[in-house]
Tab-separated table of C-alpha atoms and ligand atoms in Angstrom:
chain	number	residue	atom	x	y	z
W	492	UNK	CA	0.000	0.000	0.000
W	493	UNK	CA	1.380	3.704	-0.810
W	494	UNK	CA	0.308	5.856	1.666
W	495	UNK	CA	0.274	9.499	0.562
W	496	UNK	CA	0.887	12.267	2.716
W	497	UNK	CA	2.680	15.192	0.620
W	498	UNK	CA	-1.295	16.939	-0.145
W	499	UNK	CA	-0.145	20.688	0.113
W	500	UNK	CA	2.255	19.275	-3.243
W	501	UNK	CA	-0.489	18.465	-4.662
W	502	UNK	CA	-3.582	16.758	-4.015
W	503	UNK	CA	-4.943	13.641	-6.175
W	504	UNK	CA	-8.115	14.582	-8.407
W	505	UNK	CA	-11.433	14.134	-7.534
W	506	UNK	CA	-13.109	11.405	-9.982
W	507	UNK	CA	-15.713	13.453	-10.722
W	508	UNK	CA	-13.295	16.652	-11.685
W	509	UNK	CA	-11.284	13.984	-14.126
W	510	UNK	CA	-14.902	12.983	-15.918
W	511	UNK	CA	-15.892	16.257	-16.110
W	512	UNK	CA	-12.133	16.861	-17.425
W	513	UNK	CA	-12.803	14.407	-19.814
W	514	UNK	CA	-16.137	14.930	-21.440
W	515	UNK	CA	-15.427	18.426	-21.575
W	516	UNK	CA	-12.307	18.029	-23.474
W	517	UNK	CA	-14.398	16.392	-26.092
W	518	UNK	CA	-16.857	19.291	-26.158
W	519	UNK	CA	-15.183	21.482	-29.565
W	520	UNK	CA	-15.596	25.362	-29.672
W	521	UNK	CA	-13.700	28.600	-29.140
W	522	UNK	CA	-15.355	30.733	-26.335
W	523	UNK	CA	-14.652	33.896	-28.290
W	524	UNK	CA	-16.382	32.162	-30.879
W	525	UNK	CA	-20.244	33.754	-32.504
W	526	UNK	CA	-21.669	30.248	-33.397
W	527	UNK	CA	-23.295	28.000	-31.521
W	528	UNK	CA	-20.548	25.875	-30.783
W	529	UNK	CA	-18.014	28.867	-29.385
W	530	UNK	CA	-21.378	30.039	-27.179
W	531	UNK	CA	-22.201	26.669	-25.776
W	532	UNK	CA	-18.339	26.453	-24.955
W	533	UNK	CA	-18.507	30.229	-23.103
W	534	UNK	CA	-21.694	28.612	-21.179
W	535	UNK	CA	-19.937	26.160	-20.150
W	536	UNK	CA	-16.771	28.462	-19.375
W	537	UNK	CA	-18.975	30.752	-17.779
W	538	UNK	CA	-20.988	28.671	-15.582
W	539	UNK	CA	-17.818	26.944	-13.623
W	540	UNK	CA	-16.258	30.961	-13.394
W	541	UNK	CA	-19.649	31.116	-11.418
W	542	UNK	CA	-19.015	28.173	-9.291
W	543	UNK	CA	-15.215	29.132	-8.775
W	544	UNK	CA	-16.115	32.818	-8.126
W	545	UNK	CA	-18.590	30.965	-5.175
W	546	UNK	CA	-16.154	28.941	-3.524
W	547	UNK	CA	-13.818	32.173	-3.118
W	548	UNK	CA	-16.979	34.697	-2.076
W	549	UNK	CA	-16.155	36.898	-4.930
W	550	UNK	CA	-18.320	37.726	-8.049
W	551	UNK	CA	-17.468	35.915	-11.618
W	552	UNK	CA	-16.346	38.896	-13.345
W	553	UNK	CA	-13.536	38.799	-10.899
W	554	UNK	CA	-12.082	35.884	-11.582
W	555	UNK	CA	-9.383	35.959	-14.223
W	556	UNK	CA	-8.279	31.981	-14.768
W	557	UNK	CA	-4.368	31.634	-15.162
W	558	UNK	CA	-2.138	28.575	-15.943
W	559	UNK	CA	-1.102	28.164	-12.266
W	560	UNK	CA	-1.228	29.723	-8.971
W	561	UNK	CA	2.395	31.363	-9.822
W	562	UNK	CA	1.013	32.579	-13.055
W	563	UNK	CA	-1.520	33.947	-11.014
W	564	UNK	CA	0.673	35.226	-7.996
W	565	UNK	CA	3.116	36.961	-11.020
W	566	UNK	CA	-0.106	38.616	-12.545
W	567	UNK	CA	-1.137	40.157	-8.983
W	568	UNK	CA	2.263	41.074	-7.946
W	569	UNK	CA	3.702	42.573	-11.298
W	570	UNK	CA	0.441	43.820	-12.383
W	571	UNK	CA	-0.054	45.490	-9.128
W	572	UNK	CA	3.736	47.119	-8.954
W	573	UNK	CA	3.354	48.179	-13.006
W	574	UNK	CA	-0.102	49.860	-12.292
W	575	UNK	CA	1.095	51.846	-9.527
W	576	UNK	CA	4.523	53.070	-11.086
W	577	UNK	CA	6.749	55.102	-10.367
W	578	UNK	CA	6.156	53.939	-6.026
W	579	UNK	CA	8.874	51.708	-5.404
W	580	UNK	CA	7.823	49.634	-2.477
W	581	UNK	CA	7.066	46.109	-2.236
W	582	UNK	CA	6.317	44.437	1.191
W	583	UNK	CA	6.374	41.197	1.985
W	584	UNK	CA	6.800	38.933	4.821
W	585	UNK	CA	10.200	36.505	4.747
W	586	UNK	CA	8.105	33.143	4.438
W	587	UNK	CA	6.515	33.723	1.296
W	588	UNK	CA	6.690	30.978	-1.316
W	589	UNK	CA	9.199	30.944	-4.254
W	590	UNK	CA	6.543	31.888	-6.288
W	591	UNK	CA	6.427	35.745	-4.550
W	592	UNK	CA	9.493	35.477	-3.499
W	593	UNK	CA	11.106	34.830	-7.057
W	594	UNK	CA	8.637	37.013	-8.824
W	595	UNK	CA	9.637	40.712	-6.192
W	596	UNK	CA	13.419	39.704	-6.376
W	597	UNK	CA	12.442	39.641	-10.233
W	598	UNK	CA	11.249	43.188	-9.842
W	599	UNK	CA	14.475	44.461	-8.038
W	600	UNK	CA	16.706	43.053	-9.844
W	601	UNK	CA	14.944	44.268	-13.825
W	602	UNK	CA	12.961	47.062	-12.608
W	603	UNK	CA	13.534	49.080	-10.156
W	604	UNK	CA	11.171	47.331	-6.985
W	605	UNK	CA	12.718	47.673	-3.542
W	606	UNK	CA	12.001	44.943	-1.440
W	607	UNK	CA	11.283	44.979	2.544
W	608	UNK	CA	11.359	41.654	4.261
W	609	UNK	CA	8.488	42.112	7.262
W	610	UNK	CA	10.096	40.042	9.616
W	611	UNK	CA	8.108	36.665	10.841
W	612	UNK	CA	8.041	35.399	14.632
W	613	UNK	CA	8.986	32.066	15.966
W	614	UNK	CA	5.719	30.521	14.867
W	615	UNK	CA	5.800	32.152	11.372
W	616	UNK	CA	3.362	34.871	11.916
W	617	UNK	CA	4.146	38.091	10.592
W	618	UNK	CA	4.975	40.830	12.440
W	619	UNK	CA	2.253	43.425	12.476
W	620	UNK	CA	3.966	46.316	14.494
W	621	UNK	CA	7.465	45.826	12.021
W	622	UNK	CA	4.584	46.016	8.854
W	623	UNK	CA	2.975	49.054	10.479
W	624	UNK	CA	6.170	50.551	11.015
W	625	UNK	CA	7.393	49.729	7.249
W	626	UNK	CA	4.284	51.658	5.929
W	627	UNK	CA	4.505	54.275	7.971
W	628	UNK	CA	7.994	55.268	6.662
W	629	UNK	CA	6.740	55.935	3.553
W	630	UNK	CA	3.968	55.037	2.521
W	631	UNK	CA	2.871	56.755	-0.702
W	632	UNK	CA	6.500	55.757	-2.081
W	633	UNK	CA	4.665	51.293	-1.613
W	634	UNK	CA	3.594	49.961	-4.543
W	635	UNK	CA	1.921	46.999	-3.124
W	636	UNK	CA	2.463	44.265	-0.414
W	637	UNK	CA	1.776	40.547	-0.576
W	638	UNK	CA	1.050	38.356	2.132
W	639	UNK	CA	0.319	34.583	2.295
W	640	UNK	CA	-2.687	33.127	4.016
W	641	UNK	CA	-1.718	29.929	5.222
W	642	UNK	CA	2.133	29.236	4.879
W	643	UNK	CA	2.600	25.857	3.069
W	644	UNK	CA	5.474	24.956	4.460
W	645	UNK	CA	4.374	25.417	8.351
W	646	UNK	CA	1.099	25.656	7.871
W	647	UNK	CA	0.570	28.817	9.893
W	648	UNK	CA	-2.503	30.904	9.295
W	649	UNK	CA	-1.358	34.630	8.905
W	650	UNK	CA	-3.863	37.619	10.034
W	651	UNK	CA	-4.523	38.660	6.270
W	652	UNK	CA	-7.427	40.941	7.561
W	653	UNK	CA	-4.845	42.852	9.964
W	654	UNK	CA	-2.058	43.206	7.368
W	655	UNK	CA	-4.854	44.644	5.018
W	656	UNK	CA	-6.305	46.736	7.363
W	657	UNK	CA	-2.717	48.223	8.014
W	658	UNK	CA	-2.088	49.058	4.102
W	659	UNK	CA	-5.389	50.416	3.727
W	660	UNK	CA	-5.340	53.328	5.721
W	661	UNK	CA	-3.274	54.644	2.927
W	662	UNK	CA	-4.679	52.696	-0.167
W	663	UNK	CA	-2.174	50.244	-0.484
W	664	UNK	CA	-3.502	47.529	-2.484
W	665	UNK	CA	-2.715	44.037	-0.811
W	666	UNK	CA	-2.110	40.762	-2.965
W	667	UNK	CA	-2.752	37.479	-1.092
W	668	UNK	CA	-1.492	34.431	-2.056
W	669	UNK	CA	-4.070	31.897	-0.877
W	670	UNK	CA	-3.197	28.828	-2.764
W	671	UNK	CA	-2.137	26.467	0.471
W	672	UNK	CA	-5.578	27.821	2.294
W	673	UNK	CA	-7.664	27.302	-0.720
W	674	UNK	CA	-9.669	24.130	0.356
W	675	UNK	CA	-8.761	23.764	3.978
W	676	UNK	CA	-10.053	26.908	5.488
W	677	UNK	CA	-12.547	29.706	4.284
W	678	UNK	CA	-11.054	31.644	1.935
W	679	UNK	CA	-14.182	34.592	1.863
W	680	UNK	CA	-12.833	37.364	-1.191
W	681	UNK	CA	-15.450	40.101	-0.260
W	682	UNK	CA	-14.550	39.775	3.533
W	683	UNK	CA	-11.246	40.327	2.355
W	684	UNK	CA	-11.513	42.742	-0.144
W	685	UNK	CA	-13.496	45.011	2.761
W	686	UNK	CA	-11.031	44.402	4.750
W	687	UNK	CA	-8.678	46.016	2.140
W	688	UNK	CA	-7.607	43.239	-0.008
W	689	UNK	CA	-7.280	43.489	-3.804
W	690	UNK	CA	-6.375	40.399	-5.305
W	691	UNK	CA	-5.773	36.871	-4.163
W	692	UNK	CA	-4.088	33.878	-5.647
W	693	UNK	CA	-5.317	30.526	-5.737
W	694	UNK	CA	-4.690	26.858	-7.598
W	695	UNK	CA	-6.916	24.044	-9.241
W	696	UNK	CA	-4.409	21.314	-8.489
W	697	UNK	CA	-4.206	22.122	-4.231
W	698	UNK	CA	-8.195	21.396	-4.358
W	699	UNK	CA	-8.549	18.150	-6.415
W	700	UNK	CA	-8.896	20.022	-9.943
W	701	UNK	CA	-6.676	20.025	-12.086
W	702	UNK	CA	-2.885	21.311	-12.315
W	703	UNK	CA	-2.773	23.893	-15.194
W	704	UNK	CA	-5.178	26.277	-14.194
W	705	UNK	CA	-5.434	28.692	-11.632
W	706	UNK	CA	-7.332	32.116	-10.634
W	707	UNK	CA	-6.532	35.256	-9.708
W	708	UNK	CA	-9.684	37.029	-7.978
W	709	UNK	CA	-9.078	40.659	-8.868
W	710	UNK	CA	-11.870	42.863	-7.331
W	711	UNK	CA	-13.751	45.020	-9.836
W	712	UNK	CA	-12.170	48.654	-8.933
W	713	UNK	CA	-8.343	46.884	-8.991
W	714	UNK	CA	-5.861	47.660	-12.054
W	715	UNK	CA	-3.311	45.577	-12.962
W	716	UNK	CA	-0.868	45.667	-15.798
W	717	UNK	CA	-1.042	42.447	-17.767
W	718	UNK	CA	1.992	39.680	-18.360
W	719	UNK	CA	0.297	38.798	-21.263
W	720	UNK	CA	-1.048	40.537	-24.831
W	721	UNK	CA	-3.391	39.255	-27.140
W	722	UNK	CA	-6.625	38.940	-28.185
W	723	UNK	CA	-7.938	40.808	-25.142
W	724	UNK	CA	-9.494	37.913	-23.170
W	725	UNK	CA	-10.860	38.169	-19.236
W	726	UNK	CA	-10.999	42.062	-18.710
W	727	UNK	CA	-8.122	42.089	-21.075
W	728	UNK	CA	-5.987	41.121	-18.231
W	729	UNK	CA	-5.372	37.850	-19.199
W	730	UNK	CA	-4.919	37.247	-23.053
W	731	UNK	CA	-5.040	33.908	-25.079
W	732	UNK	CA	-7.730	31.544	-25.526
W	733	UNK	CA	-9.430	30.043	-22.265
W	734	UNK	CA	-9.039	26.421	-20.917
W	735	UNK	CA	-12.869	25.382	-21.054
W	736	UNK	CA	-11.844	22.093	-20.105
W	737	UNK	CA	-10.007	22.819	-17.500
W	738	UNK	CA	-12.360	25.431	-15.772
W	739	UNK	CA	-15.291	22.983	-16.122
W	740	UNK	CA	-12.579	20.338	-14.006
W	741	UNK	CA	-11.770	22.893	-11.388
W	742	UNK	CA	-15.189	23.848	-11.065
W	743	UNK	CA	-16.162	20.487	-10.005
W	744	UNK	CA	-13.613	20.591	-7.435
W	745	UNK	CA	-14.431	24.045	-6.523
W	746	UNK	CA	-18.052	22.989	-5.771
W	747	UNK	CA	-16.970	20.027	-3.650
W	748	UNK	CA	-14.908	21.975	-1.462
W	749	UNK	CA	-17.208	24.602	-0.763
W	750	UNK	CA	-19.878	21.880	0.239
W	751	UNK	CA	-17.296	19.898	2.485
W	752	UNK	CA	-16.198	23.740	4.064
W	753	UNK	CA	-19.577	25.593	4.784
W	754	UNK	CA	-20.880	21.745	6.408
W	755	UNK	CA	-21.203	22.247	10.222
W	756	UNK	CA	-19.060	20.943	12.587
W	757	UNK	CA	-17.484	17.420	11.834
W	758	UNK	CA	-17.228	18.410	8.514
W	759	UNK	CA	-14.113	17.871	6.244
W	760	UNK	CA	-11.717	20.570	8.382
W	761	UNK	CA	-12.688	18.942	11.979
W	762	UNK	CA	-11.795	15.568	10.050
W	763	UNK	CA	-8.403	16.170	8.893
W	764	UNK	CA	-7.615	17.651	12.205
W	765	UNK	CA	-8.470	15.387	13.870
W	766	UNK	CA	-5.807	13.179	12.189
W	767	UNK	CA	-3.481	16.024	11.596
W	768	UNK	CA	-3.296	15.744	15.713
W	769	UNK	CA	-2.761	11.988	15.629
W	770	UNK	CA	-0.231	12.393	13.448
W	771	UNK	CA	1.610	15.143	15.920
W	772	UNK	CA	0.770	12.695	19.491
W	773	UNK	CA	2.404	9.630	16.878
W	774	UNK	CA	5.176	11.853	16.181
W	775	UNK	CA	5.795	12.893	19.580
W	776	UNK	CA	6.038	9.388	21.287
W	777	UNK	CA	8.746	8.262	18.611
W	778	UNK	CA	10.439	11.113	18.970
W	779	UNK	CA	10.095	13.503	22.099
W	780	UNK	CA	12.795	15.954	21.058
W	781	UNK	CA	11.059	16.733	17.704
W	782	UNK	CA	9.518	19.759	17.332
W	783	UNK	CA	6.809	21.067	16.370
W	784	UNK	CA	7.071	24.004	13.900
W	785	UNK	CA	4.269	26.627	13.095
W	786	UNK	CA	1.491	28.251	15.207
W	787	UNK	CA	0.312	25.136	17.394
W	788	UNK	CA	-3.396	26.148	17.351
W	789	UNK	CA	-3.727	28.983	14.295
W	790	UNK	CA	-2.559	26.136	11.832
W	791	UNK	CA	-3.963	24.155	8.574
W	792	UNK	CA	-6.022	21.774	9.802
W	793	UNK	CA	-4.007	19.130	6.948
W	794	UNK	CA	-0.529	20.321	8.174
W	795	UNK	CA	2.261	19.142	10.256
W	796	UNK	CA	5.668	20.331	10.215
W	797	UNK	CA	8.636	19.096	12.480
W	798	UNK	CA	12.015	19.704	13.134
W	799	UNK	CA	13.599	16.617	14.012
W	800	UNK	CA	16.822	16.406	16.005
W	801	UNK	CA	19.549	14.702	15.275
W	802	UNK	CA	18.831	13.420	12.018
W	803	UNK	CA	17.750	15.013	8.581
W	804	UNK	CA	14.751	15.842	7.054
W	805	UNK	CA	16.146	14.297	3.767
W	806	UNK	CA	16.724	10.964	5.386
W	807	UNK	CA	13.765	10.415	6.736
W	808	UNK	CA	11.547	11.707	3.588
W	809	UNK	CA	13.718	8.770	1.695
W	810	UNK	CA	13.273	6.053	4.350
W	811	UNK	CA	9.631	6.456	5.605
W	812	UNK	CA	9.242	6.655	0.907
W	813	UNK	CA	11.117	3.274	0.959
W	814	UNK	CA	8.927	2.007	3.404
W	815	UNK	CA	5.598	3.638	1.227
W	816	UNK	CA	4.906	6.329	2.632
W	817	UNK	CA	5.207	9.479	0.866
W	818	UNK	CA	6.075	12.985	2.881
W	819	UNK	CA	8.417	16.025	2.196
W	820	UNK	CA	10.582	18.009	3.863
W	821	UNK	CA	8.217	21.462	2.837
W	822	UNK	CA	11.042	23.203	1.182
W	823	UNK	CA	12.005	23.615	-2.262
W	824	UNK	CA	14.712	21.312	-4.151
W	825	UNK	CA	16.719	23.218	-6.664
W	826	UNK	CA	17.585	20.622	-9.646
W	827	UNK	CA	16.881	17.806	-7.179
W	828	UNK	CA	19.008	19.239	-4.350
W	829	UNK	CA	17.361	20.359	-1.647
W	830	UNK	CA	17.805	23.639	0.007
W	831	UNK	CA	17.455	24.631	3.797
W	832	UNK	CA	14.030	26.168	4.475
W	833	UNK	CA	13.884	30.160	3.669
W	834	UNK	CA	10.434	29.766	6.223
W	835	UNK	CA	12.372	28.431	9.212
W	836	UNK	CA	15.373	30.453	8.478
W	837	UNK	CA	12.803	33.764	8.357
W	838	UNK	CA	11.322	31.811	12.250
W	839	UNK	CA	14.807	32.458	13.428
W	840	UNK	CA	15.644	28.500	13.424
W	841	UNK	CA	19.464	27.350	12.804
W	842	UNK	CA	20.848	25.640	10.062
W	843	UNK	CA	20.451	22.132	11.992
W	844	UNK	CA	17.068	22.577	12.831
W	845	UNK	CA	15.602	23.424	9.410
W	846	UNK	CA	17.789	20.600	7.680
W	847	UNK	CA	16.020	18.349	10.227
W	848	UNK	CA	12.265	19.264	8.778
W	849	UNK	CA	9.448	16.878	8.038
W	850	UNK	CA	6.446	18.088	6.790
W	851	UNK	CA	3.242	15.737	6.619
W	852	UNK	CA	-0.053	16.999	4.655
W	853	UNK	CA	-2.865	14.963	4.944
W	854	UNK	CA	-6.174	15.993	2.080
W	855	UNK	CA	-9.178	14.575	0.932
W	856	UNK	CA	-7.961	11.130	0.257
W	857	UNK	CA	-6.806	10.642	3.935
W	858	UNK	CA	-7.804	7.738	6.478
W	859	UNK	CA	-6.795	6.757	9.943
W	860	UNK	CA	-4.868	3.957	8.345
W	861	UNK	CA	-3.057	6.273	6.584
W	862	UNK	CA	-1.875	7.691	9.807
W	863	UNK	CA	-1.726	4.118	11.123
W	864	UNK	CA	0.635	2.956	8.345
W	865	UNK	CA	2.481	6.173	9.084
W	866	UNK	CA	3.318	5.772	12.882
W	867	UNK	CA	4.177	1.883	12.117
W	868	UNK	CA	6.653	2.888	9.765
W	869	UNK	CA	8.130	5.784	11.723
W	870	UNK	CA	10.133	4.104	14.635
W	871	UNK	CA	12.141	2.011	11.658
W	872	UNK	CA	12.749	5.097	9.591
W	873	UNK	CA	13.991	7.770	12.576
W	874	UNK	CA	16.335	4.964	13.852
W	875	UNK	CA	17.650	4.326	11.325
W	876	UNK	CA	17.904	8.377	9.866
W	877	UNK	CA	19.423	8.990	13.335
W	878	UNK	CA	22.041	6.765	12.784
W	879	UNK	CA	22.898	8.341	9.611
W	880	UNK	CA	22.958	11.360	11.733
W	881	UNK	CA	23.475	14.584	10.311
W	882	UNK	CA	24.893	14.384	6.818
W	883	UNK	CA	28.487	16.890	6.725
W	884	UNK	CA	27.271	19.525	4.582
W	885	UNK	CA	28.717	23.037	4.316
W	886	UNK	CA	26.297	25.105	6.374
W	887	UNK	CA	24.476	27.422	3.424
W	888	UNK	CA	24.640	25.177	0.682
L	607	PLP	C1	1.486	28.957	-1.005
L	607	PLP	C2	1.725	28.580	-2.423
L	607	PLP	N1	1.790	29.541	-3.366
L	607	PLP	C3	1.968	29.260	-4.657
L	607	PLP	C4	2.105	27.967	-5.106
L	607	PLP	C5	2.282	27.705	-6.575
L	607	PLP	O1	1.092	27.205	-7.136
L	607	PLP	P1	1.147	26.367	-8.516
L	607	PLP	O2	1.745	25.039	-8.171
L	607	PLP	O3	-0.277	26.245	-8.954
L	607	PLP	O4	1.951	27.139	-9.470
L	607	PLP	C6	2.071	26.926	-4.170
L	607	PLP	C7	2.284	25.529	-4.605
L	607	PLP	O5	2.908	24.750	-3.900
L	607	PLP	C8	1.864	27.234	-2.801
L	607	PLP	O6	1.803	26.279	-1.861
């Protein structure tokens, strides 16, 4: 049996999202198109931008579908920055995934953008006071700031609404990057947006649609310069020929989730963390020195993230995978090498303690014998990573 626990990678497809997928793939018409074929395809189009625009509390004319939840995260963040030239400004919190990280870097290093880091505290929160103090400095000189909602390495859930509420005393539009919260935890746009937020990120393939498309909600009275040119598609923002196919898929999945999210109590969020916590007791009886990293409480109800001691990360992701069980470490691998966590490092952890990271995601798919076949093979695979001990790397690299 392969157990699968490496969700916030990505999450397996819902069989009804891969028969939608299917039949609508067979469905042949341009949605730009005057016939009858192009209109039943923009129907169809139309009808899941209604369903995704649902699941995210936003209205259907402000959802622009992208390729991906970095196409989508580039599209908010440069769009934002090129609208509101000549400011300079871009905050953003030290966590942030390569996909915001990469894309403001981008912008100071080609054009101009100088970057603050808002500093994060030991449980990956950002911190409000250093962000207030940031705008304050300045603050007709900030183009934008970006924030995550859930962090997908730690899983902590960051106080979006506070962080907007900050920028918006002076009209700052705020991106949010919501693509590891999609699914697990309400992710409301016109809460948001009153709270001050402009535009937020999100993915198909993190909520059992497909990977390949993504959104960027983009509320009505936000401008953003586009990536990309063409025939003038989605408020011209988003140019080229749209992925019926592919909405109709992550429409199915969009539906699901927001059935599984607004059911009371015991619904899909209690579930998984309720197993999310026998995965941390598990991993605290096999090893009582691991820690455990993130906000314990204010967390993704799917994640756990550890910092083991003595051993690495890397060793254990490779024995508890030779054993069947599939987890990661949470950070990214350059080229197949793996790099020390830019999250913990921005927590204030050491070099040891973020090579030592485990990170466990448990979705839609998971089962208590998941976690059973887990915690069986755990004792095997940190005995045996502890023995390996820590491998004699060059600190940095
Ligand atoms: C928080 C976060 N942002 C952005 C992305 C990128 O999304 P995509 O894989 O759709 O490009 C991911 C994917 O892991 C993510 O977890």
């Amino acid at each position: 049996m392969v157990v699968y626990l490496d969700h916030a990678a990505t999450t397996p497809m819902l069989p009804a999202a891969i028969a939608a997928y299917a039949e609508a793939m067979g469905v042949v018409g341009n949605p730009a198109s005057v016939h009858s074929q192009g209109q039943n395809a923009k129907r169809m189009l139309e009808e899941s931008r209604e369903i995704v625009a649902a699941s995210l509390g936003c209205d259907p004319i402000e959802v622009v579908f992208t390729g991906s939840g970095t196409e989508a995260i580039n599209l908010g963040i440069k769009g934002l920055y090129w609208a509101r030239a000549p400011r300079r400004r871009i905050l953003v919190p030290g966590g942030e995934h390569h996909a915001t990280l990469d894309t403001v870097e981008w912008l100071a290093e080609h054009d101009g953008a100088v970057i603050e880091w808002i500093p994060l505290d030991d449980q990956g929160r950002v911190d409000l006071a250093a962000l207030k103090a940031a705008i304050a400095r300045d603050p007709f000189d900030i183009a934008l700031v970006s924030v995550i909602m859930a962090n997908n390495e730690v899983g902590t859930i960051e106080p979006v609404a506070e962080v907007a509420a900050l920028a918006a005393v002076h009209g700052i539009p705020v991106h949010v990057d919501a693509v590891a919260a999609y699914g697990y935890i309400p992710v409301d746009f016109r809460t948001l947006a009153a709270a001050g937020v402009s535009a937020l990120s999100v993915s198909a393939h993190k909520v059992g649609g497909p990977v390949g498309i993504g959104a960027l909600v983009l509320g009505r009275a936000t401008t953003v310069e586009p990536l990309i040119h063409g025939g003038g598609q989605q408020r011209k923002v988003r140019s080229g020929t749209q992925d019926v196919a592919a909405a109709v898929s992550f429409a199915v999945a969009a539906s699901a989730l927001s059935a599984e999210l607004s059911a009371a109590a015991g619904g899909e969020t209690a579930r998984l963390a309720a197993l999310r916590d026998r995965v941390i007791a598990g991993v605290a009886r096999v090893a009582p020195d691991a820690v455990l990293n993130g906000d314990p409480i204010i967390r993704l109800p799917g994640n756990a993230h550890f910092s083991f001691a003595g051993c690495e990360g890397d060793s254990l992701l490779f024995l508890l995978d030779a054993a069947g069980v599939s987890v990661s470490t949470g950070s990214a691998c350059q080229a197949g090498v793996p790099e020390p966590s830019h999250v913990l490092r921005a927590m204030g952890r050491n070099e040891i303690e973020s090579r030592g990271a485990l990170r466990i995601t448990l979705g839609h798919t998971s089962t208590d014998a998941d976690v059973d076949a887990l915690l069986a093979a755990l004792p095997a695979a940190h005995a045996q990573a502890l023995r390996a001990g820590m491998a004699d790397r060059v600190p940095g690299r």
